[in-house]
CSV table of C-alpha atoms and ligand atoms in Angstrom, one decimal:
chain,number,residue,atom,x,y,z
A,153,UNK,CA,87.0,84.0,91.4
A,154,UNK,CA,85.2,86.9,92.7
A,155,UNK,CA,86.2,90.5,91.3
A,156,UNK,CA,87.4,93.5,94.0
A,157,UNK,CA,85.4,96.6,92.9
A,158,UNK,CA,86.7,99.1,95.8
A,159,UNK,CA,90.2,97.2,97.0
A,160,UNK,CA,93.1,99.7,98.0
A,161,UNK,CA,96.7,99.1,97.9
A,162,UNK,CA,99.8,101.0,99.0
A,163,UNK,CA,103.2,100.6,100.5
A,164,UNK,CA,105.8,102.9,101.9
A,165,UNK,CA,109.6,101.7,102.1
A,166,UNK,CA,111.3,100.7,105.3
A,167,UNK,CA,114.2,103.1,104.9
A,168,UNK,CA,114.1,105.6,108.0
A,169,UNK,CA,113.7,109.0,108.2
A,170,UNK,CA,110.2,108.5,107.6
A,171,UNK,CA,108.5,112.4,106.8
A,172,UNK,CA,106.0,114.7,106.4
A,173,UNK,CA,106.2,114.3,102.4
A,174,UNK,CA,105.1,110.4,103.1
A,175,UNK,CA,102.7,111.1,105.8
A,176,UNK,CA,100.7,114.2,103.6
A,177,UNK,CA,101.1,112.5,100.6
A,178,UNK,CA,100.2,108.8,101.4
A,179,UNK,CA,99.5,107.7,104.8
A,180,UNK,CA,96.7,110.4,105.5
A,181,UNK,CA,95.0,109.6,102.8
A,182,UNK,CA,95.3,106.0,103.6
A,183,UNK,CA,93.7,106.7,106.8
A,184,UNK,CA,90.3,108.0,105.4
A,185,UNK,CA,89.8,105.4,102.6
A,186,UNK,CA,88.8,102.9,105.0
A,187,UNK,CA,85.7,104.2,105.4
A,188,UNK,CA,84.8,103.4,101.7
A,189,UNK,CA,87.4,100.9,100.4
A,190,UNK,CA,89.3,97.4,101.6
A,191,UNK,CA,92.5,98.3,102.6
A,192,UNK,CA,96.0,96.3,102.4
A,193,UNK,CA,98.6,98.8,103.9
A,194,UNK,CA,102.5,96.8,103.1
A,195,UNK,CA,105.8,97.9,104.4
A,196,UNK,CA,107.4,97.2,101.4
A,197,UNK,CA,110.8,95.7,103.5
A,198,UNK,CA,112.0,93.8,99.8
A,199,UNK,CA,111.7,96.9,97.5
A,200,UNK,CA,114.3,98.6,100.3
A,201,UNK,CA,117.1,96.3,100.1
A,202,UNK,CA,117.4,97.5,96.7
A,203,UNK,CA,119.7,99.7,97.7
A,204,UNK,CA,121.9,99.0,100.8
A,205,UNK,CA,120.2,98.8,104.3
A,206,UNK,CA,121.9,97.9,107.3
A,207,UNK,CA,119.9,94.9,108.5
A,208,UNK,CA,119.2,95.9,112.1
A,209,UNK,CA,117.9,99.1,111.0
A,210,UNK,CA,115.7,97.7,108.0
A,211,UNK,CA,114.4,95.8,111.2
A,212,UNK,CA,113.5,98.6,113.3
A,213,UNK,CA,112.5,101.0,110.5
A,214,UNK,CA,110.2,98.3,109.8
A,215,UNK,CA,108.4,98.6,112.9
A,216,UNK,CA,108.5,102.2,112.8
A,217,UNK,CA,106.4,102.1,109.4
A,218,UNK,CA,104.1,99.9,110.7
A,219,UNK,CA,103.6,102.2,113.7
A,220,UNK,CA,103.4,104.9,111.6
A,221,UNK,CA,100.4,103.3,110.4
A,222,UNK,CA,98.8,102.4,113.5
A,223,UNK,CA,99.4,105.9,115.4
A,224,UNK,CA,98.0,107.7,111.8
A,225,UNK,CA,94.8,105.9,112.3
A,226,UNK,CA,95.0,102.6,110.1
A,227,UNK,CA,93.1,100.0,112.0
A,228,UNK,CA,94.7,97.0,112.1
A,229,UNK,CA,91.9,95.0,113.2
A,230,UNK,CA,89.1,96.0,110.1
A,231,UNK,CA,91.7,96.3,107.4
A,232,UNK,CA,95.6,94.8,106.5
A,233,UNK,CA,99.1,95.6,107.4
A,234,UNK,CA,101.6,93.7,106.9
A,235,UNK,CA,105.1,93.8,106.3
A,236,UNK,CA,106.4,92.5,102.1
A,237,UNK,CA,108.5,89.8,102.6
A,238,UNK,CA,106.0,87.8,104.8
A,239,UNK,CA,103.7,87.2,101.7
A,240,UNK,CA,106.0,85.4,99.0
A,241,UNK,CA,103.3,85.8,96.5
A,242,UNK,CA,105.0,88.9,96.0
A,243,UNK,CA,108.0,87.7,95.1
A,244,UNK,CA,106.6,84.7,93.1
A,245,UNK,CA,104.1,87.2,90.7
A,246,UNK,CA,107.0,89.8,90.5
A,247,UNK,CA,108.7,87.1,88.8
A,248,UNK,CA,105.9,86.4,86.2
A,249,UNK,CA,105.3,90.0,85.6
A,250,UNK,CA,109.4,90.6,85.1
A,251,UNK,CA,108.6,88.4,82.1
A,252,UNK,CA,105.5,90.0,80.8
A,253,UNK,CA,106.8,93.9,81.6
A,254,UNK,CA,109.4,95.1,78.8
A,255,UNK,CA,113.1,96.7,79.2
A,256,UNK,CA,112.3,99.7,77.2
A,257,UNK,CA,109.4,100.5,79.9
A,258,UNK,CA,111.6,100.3,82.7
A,259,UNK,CA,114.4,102.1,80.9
A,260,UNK,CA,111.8,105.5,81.0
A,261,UNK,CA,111.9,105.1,84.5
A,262,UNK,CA,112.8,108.6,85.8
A,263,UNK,CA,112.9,107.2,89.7
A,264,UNK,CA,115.7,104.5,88.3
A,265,UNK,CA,117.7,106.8,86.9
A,266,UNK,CA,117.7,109.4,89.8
A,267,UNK,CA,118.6,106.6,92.3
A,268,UNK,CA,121.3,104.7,90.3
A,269,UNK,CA,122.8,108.0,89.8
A,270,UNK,CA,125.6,108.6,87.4
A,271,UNK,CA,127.4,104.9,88.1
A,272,UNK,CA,124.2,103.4,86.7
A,273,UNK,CA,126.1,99.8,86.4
A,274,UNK,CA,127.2,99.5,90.0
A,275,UNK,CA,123.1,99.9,91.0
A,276,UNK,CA,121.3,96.4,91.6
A,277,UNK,CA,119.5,94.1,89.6
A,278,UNK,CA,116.8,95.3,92.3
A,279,UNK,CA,116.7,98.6,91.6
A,280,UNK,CA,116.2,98.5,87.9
A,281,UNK,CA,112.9,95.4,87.9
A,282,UNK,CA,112.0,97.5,91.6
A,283,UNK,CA,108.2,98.9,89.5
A,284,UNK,CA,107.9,95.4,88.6
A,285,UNK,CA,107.6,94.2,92.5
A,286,UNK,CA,105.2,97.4,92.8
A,287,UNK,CA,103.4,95.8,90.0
A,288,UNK,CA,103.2,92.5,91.5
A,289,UNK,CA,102.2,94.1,95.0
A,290,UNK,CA,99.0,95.7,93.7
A,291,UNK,CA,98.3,93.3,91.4
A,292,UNK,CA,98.8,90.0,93.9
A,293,UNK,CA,95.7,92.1,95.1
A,294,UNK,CA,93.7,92.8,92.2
A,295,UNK,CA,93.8,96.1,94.1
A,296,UNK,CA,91.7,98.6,92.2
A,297,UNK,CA,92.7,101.6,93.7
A,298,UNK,CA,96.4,102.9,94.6
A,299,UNK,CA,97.2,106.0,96.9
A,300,UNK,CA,100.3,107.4,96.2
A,301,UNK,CA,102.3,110.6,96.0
A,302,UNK,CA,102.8,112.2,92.5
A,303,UNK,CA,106.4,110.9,92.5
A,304,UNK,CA,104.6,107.4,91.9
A,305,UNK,CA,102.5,108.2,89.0
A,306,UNK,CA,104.8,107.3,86.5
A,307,UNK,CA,105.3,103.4,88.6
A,308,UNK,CA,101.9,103.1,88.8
A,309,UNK,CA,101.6,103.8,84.6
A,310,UNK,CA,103.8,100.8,84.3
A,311,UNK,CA,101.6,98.7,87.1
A,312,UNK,CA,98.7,99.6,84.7
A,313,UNK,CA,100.7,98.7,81.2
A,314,UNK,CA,102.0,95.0,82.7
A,315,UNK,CA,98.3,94.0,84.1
A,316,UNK,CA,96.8,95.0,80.6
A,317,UNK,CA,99.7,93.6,78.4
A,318,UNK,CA,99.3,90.4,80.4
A,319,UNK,CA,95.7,89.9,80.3
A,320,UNK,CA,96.3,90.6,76.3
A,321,UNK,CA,99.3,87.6,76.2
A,322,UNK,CA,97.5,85.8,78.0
A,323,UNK,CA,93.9,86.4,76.5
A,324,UNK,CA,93.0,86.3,80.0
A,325,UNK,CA,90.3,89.8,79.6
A,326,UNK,CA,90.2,91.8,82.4
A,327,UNK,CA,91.9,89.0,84.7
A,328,UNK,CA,94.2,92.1,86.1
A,329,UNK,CA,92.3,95.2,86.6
A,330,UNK,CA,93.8,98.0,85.7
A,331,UNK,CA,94.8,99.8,89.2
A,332,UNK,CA,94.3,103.6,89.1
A,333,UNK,CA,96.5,106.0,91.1
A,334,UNK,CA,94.3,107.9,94.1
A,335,UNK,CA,96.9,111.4,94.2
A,336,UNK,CA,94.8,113.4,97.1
A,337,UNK,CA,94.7,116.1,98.6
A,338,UNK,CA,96.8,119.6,98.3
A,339,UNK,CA,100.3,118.3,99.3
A,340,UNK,CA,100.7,115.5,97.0
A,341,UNK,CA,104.0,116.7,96.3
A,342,UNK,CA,105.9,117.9,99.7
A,343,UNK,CA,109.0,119.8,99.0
A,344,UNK,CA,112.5,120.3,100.6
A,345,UNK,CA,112.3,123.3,103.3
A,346,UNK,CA,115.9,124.3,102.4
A,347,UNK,CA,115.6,123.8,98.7
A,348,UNK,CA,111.5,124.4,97.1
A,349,UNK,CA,112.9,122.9,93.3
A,350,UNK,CA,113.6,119.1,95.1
A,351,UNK,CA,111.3,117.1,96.4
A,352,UNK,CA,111.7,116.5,100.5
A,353,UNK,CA,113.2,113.1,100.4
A,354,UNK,CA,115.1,110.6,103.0
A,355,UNK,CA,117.7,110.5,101.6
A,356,UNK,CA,118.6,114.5,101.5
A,357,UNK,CA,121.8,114.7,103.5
A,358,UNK,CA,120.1,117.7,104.7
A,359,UNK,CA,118.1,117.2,108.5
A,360,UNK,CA,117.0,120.5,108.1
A,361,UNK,CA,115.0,119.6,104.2
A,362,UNK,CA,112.6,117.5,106.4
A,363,UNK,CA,110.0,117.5,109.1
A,364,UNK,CA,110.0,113.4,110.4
A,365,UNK,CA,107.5,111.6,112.5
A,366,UNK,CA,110.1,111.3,115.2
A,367,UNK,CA,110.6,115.4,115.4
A,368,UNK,CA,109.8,116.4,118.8
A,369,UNK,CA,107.6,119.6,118.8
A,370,UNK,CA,110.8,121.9,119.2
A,371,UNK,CA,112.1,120.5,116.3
A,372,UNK,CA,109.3,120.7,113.9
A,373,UNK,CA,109.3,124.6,114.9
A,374,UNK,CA,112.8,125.1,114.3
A,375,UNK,CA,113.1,123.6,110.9
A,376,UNK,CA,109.8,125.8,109.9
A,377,UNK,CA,111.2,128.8,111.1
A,378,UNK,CA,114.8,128.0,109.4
A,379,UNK,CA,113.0,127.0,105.8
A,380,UNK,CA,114.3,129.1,102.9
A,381,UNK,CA,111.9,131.7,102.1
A,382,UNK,CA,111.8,134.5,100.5
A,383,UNK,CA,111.3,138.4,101.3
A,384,UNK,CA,108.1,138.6,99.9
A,385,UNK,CA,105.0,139.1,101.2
A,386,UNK,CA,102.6,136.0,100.4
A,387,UNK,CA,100.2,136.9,97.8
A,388,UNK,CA,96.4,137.1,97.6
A,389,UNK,CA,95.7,134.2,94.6
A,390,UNK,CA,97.5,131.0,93.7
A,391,UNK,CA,98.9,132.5,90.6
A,392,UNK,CA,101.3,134.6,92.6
A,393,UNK,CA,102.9,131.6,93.7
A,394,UNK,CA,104.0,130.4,90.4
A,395,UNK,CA,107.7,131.5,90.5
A,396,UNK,CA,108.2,131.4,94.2
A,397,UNK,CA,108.5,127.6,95.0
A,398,UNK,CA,109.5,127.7,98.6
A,399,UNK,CA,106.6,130.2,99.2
A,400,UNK,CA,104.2,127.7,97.4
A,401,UNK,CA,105.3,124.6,99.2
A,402,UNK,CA,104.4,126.2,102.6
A,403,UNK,CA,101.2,127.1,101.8
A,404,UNK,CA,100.5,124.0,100.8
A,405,UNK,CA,101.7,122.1,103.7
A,406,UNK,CA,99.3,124.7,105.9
A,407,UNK,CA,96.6,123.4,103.2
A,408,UNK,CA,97.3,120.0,103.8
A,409,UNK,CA,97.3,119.4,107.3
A,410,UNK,CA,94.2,122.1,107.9
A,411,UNK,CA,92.7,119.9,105.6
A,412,UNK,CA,91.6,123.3,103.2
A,413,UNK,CA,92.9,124.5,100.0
A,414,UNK,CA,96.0,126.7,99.0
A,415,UNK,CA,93.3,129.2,97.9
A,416,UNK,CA,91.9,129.3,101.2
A,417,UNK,CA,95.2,129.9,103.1
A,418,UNK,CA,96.1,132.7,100.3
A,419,UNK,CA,92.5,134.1,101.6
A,420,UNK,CA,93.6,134.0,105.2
A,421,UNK,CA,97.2,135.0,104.6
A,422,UNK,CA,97.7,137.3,101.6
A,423,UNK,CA,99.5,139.7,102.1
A,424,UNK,CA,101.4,138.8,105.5
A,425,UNK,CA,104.8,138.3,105.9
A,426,UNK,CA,106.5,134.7,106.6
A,427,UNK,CA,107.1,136.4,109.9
A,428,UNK,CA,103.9,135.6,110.4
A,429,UNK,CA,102.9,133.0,108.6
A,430,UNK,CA,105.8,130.6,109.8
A,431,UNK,CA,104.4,130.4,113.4
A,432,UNK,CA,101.2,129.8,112.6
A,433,UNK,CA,102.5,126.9,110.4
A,434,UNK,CA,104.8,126.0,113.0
A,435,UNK,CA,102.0,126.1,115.6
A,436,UNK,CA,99.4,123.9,113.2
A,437,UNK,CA,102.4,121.4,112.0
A,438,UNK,CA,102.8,120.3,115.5
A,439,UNK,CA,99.6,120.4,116.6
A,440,UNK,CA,98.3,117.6,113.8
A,441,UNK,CA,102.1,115.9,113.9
A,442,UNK,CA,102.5,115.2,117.7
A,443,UNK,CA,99.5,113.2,118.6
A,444,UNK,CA,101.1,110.9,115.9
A,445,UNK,CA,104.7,110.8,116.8
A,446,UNK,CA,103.8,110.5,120.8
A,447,UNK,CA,102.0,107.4,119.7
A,448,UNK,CA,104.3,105.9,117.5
A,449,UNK,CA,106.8,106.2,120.7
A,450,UNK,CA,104.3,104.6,122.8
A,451,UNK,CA,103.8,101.9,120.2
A,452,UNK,CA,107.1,101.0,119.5
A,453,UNK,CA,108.3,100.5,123.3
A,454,UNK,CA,106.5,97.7,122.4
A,455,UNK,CA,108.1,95.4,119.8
A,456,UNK,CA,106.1,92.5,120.5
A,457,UNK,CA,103.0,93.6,119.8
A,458,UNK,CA,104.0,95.4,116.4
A,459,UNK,CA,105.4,92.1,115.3
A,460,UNK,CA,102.0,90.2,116.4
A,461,UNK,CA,100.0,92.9,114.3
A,462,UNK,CA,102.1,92.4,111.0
A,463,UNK,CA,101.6,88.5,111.5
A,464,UNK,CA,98.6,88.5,111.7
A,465,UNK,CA,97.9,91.1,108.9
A,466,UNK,CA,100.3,88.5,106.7
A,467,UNK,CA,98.4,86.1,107.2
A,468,UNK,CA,95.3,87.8,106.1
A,469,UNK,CA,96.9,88.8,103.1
A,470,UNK,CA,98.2,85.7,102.0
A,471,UNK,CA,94.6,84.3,102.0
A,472,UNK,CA,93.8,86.8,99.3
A,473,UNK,CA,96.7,87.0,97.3
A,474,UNK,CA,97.6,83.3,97.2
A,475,UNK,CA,94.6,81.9,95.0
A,476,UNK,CA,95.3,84.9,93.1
A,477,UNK,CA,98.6,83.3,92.0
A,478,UNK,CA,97.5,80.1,91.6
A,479,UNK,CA,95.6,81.3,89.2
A,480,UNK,CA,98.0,83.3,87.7
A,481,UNK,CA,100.1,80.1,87.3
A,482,UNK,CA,97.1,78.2,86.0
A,483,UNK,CA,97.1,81.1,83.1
A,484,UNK,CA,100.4,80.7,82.4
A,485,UNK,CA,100.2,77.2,81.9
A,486,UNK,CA,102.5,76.0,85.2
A,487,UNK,CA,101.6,72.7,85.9
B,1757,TYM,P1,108.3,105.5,99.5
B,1757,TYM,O1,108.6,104.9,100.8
B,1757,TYM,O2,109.4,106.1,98.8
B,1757,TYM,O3,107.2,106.6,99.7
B,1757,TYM,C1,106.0,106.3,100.3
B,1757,TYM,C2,104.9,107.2,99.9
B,1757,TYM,O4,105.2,108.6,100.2
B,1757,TYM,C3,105.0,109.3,99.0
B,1757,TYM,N1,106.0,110.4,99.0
B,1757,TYM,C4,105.7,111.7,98.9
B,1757,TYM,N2,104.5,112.3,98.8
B,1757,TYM,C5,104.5,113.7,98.7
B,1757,TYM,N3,105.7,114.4,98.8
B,1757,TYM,C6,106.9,113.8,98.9
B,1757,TYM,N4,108.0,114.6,99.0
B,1757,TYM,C7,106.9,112.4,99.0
B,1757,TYM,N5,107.9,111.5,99.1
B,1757,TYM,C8,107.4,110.3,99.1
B,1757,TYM,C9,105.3,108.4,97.8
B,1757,TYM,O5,104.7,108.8,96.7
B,1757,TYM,C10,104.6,107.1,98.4
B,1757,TYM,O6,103.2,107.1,98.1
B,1757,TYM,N6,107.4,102.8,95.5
B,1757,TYM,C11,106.7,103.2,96.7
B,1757,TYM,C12,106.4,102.1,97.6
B,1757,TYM,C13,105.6,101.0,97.0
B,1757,TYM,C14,104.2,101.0,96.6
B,1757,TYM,C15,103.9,99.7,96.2
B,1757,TYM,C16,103.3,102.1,96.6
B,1757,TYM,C17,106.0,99.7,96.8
B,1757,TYM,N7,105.0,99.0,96.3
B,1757,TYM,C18,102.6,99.4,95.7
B,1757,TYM,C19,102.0,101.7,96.1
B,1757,TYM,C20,101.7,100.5,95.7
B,1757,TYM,C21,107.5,104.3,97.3
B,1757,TYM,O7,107.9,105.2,96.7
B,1757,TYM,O8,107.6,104.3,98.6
């Protein structure tokens, strides 16, 4: 069975409120690596019924991922989207790997323990084995290469320590490569705009702690001009950020989406007041954000052909993953 050498994986949840955090610190990047790599882009609809989703939104949001995807820039045609649950190779490795991964790694999980919250035994069997489905994902793959935010790194460790301990088990060498995590670019961690310590999420109660990708441009301006700031200038080198983390996490979006460095923008803007810095980001944000979200309107007025695309891009995936497992099984000793 031939080896991938330049194979990319990555998924982002079905679970609404999709935002700028996921498009700076995944889906961009996705974008480019197709020029050099194989890409498999999942909406990962099983890991979000880990937690409670209303099953005509998980439905939509699906779509909206996957047109998220498609308005960004991923070309359905040359490389893979697809949607989890059509692929049970998934579900059929996650269930090898649940027995080769160990309790104690999942128990370190810091991701866990911030979802399940303080009532940790009322969260779902789901949640807890949830990096061992990400696990299985990249690994159904043999996916070499894994672009993610920085909140991931520490799932993608245990991606890396199930593949090696089961091509140890299993004396199986390098069956599993061992993926590495791609964290790019200089907004790999997008904070909240009302709160620089937490990290811009869906979940925040909060509209205002996140720019989505179905803000119209008035929006996006608004919450940029209402983020928390402080009554600092900005300053002239990076180190002057160090103790001012809404401050930082706005020069970094503007980094991000100009595709330049926090060091640059400090060049550009050191020394000027948000007063002036927030319209220019304002200006910039919806200048690289709207083509997108006009798109993803257009593209999901049309159901249809969102649906056709994700077949199809199953189907393509199953052809790679499923000899995969079956030889996974064959290791194992399944008869
Ligand atoms: P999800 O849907 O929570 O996040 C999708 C991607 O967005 C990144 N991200 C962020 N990046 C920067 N700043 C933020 N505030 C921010 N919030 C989210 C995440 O790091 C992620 O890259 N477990 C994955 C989904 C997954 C997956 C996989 C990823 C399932 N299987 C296999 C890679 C490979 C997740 O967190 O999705």
């Amino acid at each position: 069975m031939e080896k991938p050498t330049n194979r990319v994986f990555s998924g982002v949840q079905p679970t609404g409120n999709l935002h700028l955090g996921n498009y700076l610190g995944a889906i961009r990047n996705f974008v480019g690596l197709q020029d050099t790599h194989e890409c498999l882009y999942c909406v990962v609809d099983m890991h979000a019924i880990t937690v409670w989703q209303d099953p005509k939104e998980l439905t939509a949001n699906t779509r909206e991922v996957a047109a998220a995807y498609i308005a960004s820039g991923i070309n359905p045609e040359t490389h893979i989207i697809f949607n989890q649950s059509k692929v049970t190779a998934h579900a059929e490795l996650a269930w090898i790997l649940n027995c080769v991964a160990r309790i104690g790694w999942l128990n370190r999980m810091t991701q866990f323990k911030d979802k399940a919250g303080k009532d940790r035994e009322k969260a779902s069997v789901g949640l807890y084995a949830y990096p061992v489905l990400m696990a299985a994902d990249i690994l159904a793959y043999r996916a070499t290469h894994v672009p993610v935010g920085e909140d991931q790194k520490q799932h993608l460790e245990l991606a890396r320590d199930t593949a090696q301990k089961f091509n140890n088990d299993f004396e199986a060498e390098d069956f599993f490569p061992l993926p590495e995590p791609l964290i790019m670019g200089a907004a790999t961690r997008v904070m909240s705009l009302r709160d620089g310590t937490k990290k811009m999420s869906k979940s925040d109660p909060s509209a205002y702690s996140r720019i989505t990708l179905s803000d119209n441009a008035d929006e996006i301006a608004q919450k940029i001009r209402k983020a928390r700031t402080d009554p600092e200038p900005l300053p002239e080198v990076k180190d002057g950020l160090a103790e001012r983390p809404e401050a930082a996490n706005l020069v970094n979006i503007y980094a991000a989406l100009s595709d330049t460095t926090t060091e640059q923008v400090l060049k550009e803007f050191g020394g000027k007041m948000f007063s002036e810095f927030k319209p220019a980001l304002a200006d910039l944000a919806v200048d690289k954000l709207s083509p997108i979200t006009g798109e993803m309107k257009h593209l999901l007025a049309d159901p249809a052909y969102i649906d056709g695309e994700l077949e199809k891009g199953a189907e393509r995936a199953r052809a790679i993953a499923d000899p995969v497992l079956k030889r996974v099984k064959e290791i194992v000793g399944f008869i």
